[in-house]
Amino acid sequence: MKLVISPLEARKWLGIIAIGLFLASLASLAVKFFVLKFSPDVNNIDLFVDFFHLDREKNLPSLFSFLLLFISSICLAIIALGNTRANHRYKKHWFALSLIFLFLSIDEWNSFHELLTDPLRANLNTSGIFFFAWVIVAIPLVATIFLVYLKFLRDLPPHTKKLFFMAGGLYLSGTLGMELINGYYFSQNVNAILNQEAIPAMIYAVMTHIEELLEMIGIVTFIYALTSYMSRYVEQLEIWVDDRQKSSISKM
């Protein structure tokens, strides 16, 4: 059996799913607002919304985001293995990136980074753009990784380099850029949002949706960059599964 993956087709369908989940999540919020406005006694509406909400954990969109990051980790590992066979000088960089994206995929499902927010906010008394205080750790960490990988990025093929920077820009605009903006808005309207006042709550919901959409589109672009790179520069990898067992014939 041969599995052929087209980078363009993968980008198209993953992008369609990402935008579809974005629209489904917005639609679920609109349904919630409409239903609760006219039928406030309806039960289980939150269960319906939570299943599609982009800013919730362990639901359909978070599963998709987890899979995007996990697929990225697998692609990076394949590139690293291909480059290992070719004795490529950056094979350790590819392996390390694979581990980083594996961690990101696990974190996407479990949101470990958010555990840093409360203790950091309590100890540093953060507010405004640093209301979601985990970004205080993330920003210097991302900057350090970028500096370590600067030579690696410089030596990438021009097409891959362009896509890497595009993907990174989109993803970081969402996960850090919008998180800073959302933190400021949330800290200024915390009571209104927590009390589900219509306008502040909906504005904040739209902002978090933009954040999640940027992250998903960024990773879709990254997967496109990786699969394009694999199609051009990685040796063909073959996986053989052989279940034949040696047997001895006993003579009677």
Short mmCIF file of C-alpha atoms in Angstrom, two decimals:
data_model
loop_
_atom_site.label_atom_id
_atom_site.label_comp_id
_atom_site.label_asym_id
_atom_site.label_seq_id
_atom_site.Cartn_x
_atom_site.Cartn_y
_atom_site.Cartn_z
CA MET A 1 0.00 0.00 0.00
CA LYS A 2 1.37 3.42 -0.96
CA LEU A 3 0.17 6.61 0.76
CA VAL A 4 0.74 9.77 -1.29
CA ILE A 5 0.26 13.13 0.41
CA SER A 6 -0.01 16.32 -1.60
CA PRO A 7 1.20 19.37 0.40
CA LEU A 8 -1.28 21.63 -1.40
CA GLU A 9 -4.21 19.25 -0.84
CA ALA A 10 -3.26 18.82 2.82
CA ARG A 11 -3.09 22.59 3.29
CA LYS A 12 -6.44 23.08 1.56
CA TRP A 13 -8.38 20.53 3.60
CA LEU A 14 -6.74 21.34 6.92
CA GLY A 15 -7.45 25.02 6.27
CA ILE A 16 -11.08 24.27 5.42
CA ILE A 17 -11.48 22.30 8.67
CA ALA A 18 -9.87 25.11 10.69
CA ILE A 19 -12.15 27.78 9.22
CA GLY A 20 -15.15 25.43 9.56
CA LEU A 21 -14.44 24.94 13.28
CA PHE A 22 -14.00 28.70 13.70
CA LEU A 23 -17.40 29.38 12.12
CA ALA A 24 -19.07 26.51 14.01
CA SER A 25 -17.78 27.88 17.30
CA LEU A 26 -19.06 31.39 16.54
CA ALA A 27 -22.39 29.92 15.46
CA SER A 28 -22.69 27.95 18.71
CA LEU A 29 -22.16 31.16 20.70
CA ALA A 30 -24.79 32.94 18.62
CA VAL A 31 -27.23 30.07 19.22
CA LYS A 32 -26.53 30.23 22.95
CA PHE A 33 -27.19 33.97 23.05
CA PHE A 34 -30.37 33.65 20.99
CA VAL A 35 -31.74 30.69 22.95
CA LEU A 36 -30.99 32.13 26.39
CA LYS A 37 -32.45 35.49 25.38
CA PHE A 38 -35.82 34.02 24.45
CA SER A 39 -35.80 30.73 26.41
CA PRO A 40 -33.62 31.22 29.51
CA ASP A 41 -34.77 27.93 31.05
CA VAL A 42 -33.31 25.72 28.30
CA ASN A 43 -31.03 23.07 29.79
CA ASN A 44 -27.69 21.74 28.51
CA ILE A 45 -27.08 24.62 26.10
CA ASP A 46 -23.62 25.07 27.64
CA LEU A 47 -22.75 21.45 26.80
CA PHE A 48 -23.54 22.14 23.15
CA VAL A 49 -21.48 25.35 23.13
CA ASP A 50 -18.53 23.79 24.97
CA PHE A 51 -18.28 21.01 22.39
CA PHE A 52 -17.55 23.55 19.60
CA HIS A 53 -16.01 26.45 21.54
CA LEU A 54 -12.49 27.21 20.33
CA ASP A 55 -11.40 28.50 23.73
CA ARG A 56 -12.36 25.36 25.68
CA GLU A 57 -10.32 22.27 26.55
CA LYS A 58 -10.85 18.65 25.51
CA ASN A 59 -13.48 19.26 22.84
CA LEU A 60 -13.61 19.02 19.03
CA PRO A 61 -11.51 22.14 18.19
CA SER A 62 -8.90 21.33 20.84
CA LEU A 63 -8.63 17.80 19.43
CA PHE A 64 -8.03 19.26 15.97
CA SER A 65 -5.37 21.65 17.31
CA PHE A 66 -3.72 18.77 19.17
CA LEU A 67 -3.64 16.71 15.96
CA LEU A 68 -2.16 19.62 13.96
CA LEU A 69 0.70 19.98 16.45
CA PHE A 70 1.18 16.23 16.68
CA ILE A 71 1.29 15.89 12.88
CA SER A 72 3.91 18.65 12.87
CA SER A 73 5.96 16.67 15.39
CA ILE A 74 5.72 13.53 13.23
CA CYS A 75 6.74 15.44 10.07
CA LEU A 76 9.72 16.95 11.90
CA ALA A 77 10.75 13.50 13.14
CA ILE A 78 10.55 12.08 9.60
CA ILE A 79 12.71 14.95 8.31
CA ALA A 80 15.18 14.34 11.13
CA LEU A 81 15.35 10.62 10.29
CA GLY A 82 15.80 11.37 6.60
CA ASN A 83 18.52 13.87 7.38
CA THR A 84 20.16 11.43 9.78
CA ARG A 85 20.53 8.94 6.92
CA ALA A 86 22.13 11.73 4.87
CA ASN A 87 24.34 12.80 7.82
CA HIS A 88 22.76 16.24 7.68
CA ARG A 89 24.42 18.81 9.96
CA TYR A 90 21.07 20.07 11.29
CA LYS A 91 19.59 16.68 12.18
CA LYS A 92 19.69 17.50 15.93
CA HIS A 93 17.79 20.72 15.28
CA TRP A 94 15.02 18.82 13.49
CA PHE A 95 14.84 16.24 16.28
CA ALA A 96 14.66 18.97 18.92
CA LEU A 97 11.88 20.73 17.01
CA SER A 98 9.99 17.45 16.85
CA LEU A 99 10.18 17.16 20.65
CA ILE A 100 9.12 20.79 21.09
CA PHE A 101 6.03 20.26 18.95
CA LEU A 102 5.27 17.00 20.73
CA PHE A 103 5.26 18.96 24.00
CA LEU A 104 3.11 21.68 22.42
CA SER A 105 0.58 19.07 21.28
CA ILE A 106 0.35 17.61 24.80
CA ASP A 107 0.07 21.09 26.27
CA GLU A 108 -2.66 21.99 23.76
CA TRP A 109 -4.81 19.15 25.09
CA ASN A 110 -4.03 19.67 28.78
CA SER A 111 -3.22 23.43 28.96
CA PHE A 112 -0.30 22.95 31.34
CA HIS A 113 0.97 26.47 30.57
CA GLU A 114 -2.11 28.00 32.20
CA LEU A 115 -1.04 26.52 35.55
CA LEU A 116 1.68 29.18 35.62
CA THR A 117 -0.78 32.08 35.45
CA ASP A 118 -2.16 32.20 39.00
CA PRO A 119 1.16 31.81 40.91
CA LEU A 120 2.94 34.29 38.61
CA ARG A 121 0.11 36.82 38.88
CA ALA A 122 0.03 36.44 42.66
CA ASN A 123 3.80 36.85 43.07
CA LEU A 124 4.39 39.52 40.43
CA ASN A 125 1.04 41.32 40.77
CA THR A 126 0.57 41.33 37.00
CA SER A 127 -2.31 43.02 35.21
CA GLY A 128 -3.08 44.59 31.84
CA ILE A 129 -1.35 42.82 28.95
CA PHE A 130 0.29 40.45 31.45
CA PHE A 131 -2.98 39.45 33.12
CA PHE A 132 -2.49 35.96 31.68
CA ALA A 133 0.90 35.84 33.33
CA TRP A 134 2.23 32.66 31.67
CA VAL A 135 3.32 34.86 28.74
CA ILE A 136 6.05 36.31 30.99
CA VAL A 137 7.76 32.92 30.80
CA ALA A 138 6.81 32.20 27.18
CA ILE A 139 8.17 35.38 25.59
CA PRO A 140 11.83 34.99 26.67
CA LEU A 141 11.62 31.25 26.00
CA VAL A 142 10.46 31.83 22.42
CA ALA A 143 13.12 34.52 21.94
CA THR A 144 15.82 32.11 23.18
CA ILE A 145 14.70 29.33 20.84
CA PHE A 146 14.65 31.80 17.94
CA LEU A 147 18.23 32.89 18.66
CA VAL A 148 19.41 29.28 18.97
CA TYR A 149 17.74 28.43 15.63
CA LEU A 150 18.82 31.60 13.81
CA LYS A 151 21.57 29.89 11.80
CA PHE A 152 19.29 26.92 11.13
CA LEU A 153 16.61 29.25 9.76
CA ARG A 154 19.12 31.20 7.70
CA ASP A 155 20.31 28.02 5.97
CA LEU A 156 16.86 26.74 5.07
CA PRO A 157 15.90 26.75 1.37
CA PRO A 158 14.31 30.13 0.46
CA HIS A 159 10.80 28.71 -0.09
CA THR A 160 10.87 26.78 3.19
CA LYS A 161 12.34 29.75 5.08
CA LYS A 162 9.55 32.02 3.83
CA LEU A 163 6.88 29.54 4.91
CA PHE A 164 8.54 28.98 8.30
CA PHE A 165 8.50 32.71 9.06
CA MET A 166 4.93 33.03 7.79
CA ALA A 167 3.78 30.11 9.93
CA GLY A 168 5.67 31.34 12.98
CA GLY A 169 4.31 34.86 12.55
CA LEU A 170 0.72 33.63 12.36
CA TYR A 171 1.07 31.20 15.26
CA LEU A 172 2.85 33.63 17.59
CA SER A 173 0.45 36.44 16.65
CA GLY A 174 -2.27 34.21 18.03
CA THR A 175 -0.70 32.42 20.95
CA LEU A 176 1.27 35.41 22.32
CA GLY A 177 0.13 38.55 20.48
CA MET A 178 -3.60 38.04 20.91
CA GLU A 179 -3.05 36.61 24.40
CA LEU A 180 -1.50 39.94 25.46
CA ILE A 181 -4.39 41.89 23.89
CA ASN A 182 -6.98 39.52 25.37
CA GLY A 183 -5.33 39.79 28.78
CA TYR A 184 -5.60 43.57 28.69
CA TYR A 185 -9.26 43.51 27.62
CA PHE A 186 -10.16 40.82 30.17
CA SER A 187 -8.45 42.67 33.03
CA GLN A 188 -10.36 45.85 32.14
CA ASN A 189 -13.73 44.08 31.88
CA VAL A 190 -13.28 41.11 34.19
CA ASN A 191 -16.54 41.48 36.12
CA ALA A 192 -18.65 42.11 33.02
CA ILE A 193 -17.16 39.09 31.24
CA LEU A 194 -17.51 36.77 34.23
CA ASN A 195 -21.11 37.90 34.69
CA GLN A 196 -21.78 37.20 30.99
CA GLU A 197 -22.84 40.73 30.12
CA ALA A 198 -23.72 40.50 26.44
CA ILE A 199 -21.45 43.03 24.72
CA PRO A 200 -18.20 42.59 26.73
CA ALA A 201 -18.62 38.80 26.77
CA MET A 202 -19.20 38.62 23.01
CA ILE A 203 -16.29 40.97 22.24
CA TYR A 204 -13.98 38.84 24.37
CA ALA A 205 -15.29 35.65 22.75
CA VAL A 206 -14.56 37.04 19.27
CA MET A 207 -11.06 38.05 20.38
CA THR A 208 -10.30 34.56 21.71
CA HIS A 209 -11.66 33.07 18.49
CA ILE A 210 -9.29 35.22 16.43
CA GLU A 211 -6.45 34.00 18.66
CA GLU A 212 -7.31 30.34 18.09
CA LEU A 213 -7.85 30.80 14.35
CA LEU A 214 -4.42 32.42 13.96
CA GLU A 215 -2.85 29.52 15.82
CA MET A 216 -4.58 26.90 13.66
CA ILE A 217 -3.81 28.65 10.37
CA GLY A 218 -0.21 29.09 11.52
CA ILE A 219 0.20 25.37 12.15
CA VAL A 220 -1.56 24.47 8.89
CA THR A 221 0.97 26.69 7.11
CA PHE A 222 3.78 25.01 9.05
CA ILE A 223 2.58 21.54 8.03
CA TYR A 224 2.48 22.75 4.42
CA ALA A 225 6.07 24.00 4.78
CA LEU A 226 7.22 20.68 6.25
CA THR A 227 5.50 18.46 3.70
CA SER A 228 6.82 20.64 0.86
CA TYR A 229 10.31 20.36 2.31
CA MET A 230 9.93 16.58 2.67
CA SER A 231 8.85 16.21 -0.95
CA ARG A 232 11.96 18.03 -2.17
CA TYR A 233 14.79 17.28 0.21
CA VAL A 234 14.13 14.14 2.27
CA GLU A 235 15.12 10.71 1.03
CA GLN A 236 12.35 8.22 0.56
CA LEU A 237 11.67 6.41 3.81
CA GLU A 238 10.26 2.90 3.76
CA ILE A 239 8.67 1.03 6.65
CA TRP A 240 8.47 -2.72 6.42
CA VAL A 241 6.34 -4.89 8.67
CA ASP A 242 7.25 -8.57 8.54
CA ASP A 243 5.35 -11.02 10.71
CA ARG A 244 6.94 -14.15 9.28
CA GLN A 245 8.41 -16.34 11.97
CA LYS A 246 11.11 -18.87 11.64
CA SER A 247 9.82 -22.36 12.16
CA SER A 248 11.56 -25.61 12.63
CA ILE A 249 10.30 -28.80 11.07
CA SER A 250 10.58 -31.71 13.36
CA LYS A 251 11.07 -35.04 11.81
CA MET A 252 8.94 -37.85 13.02
#
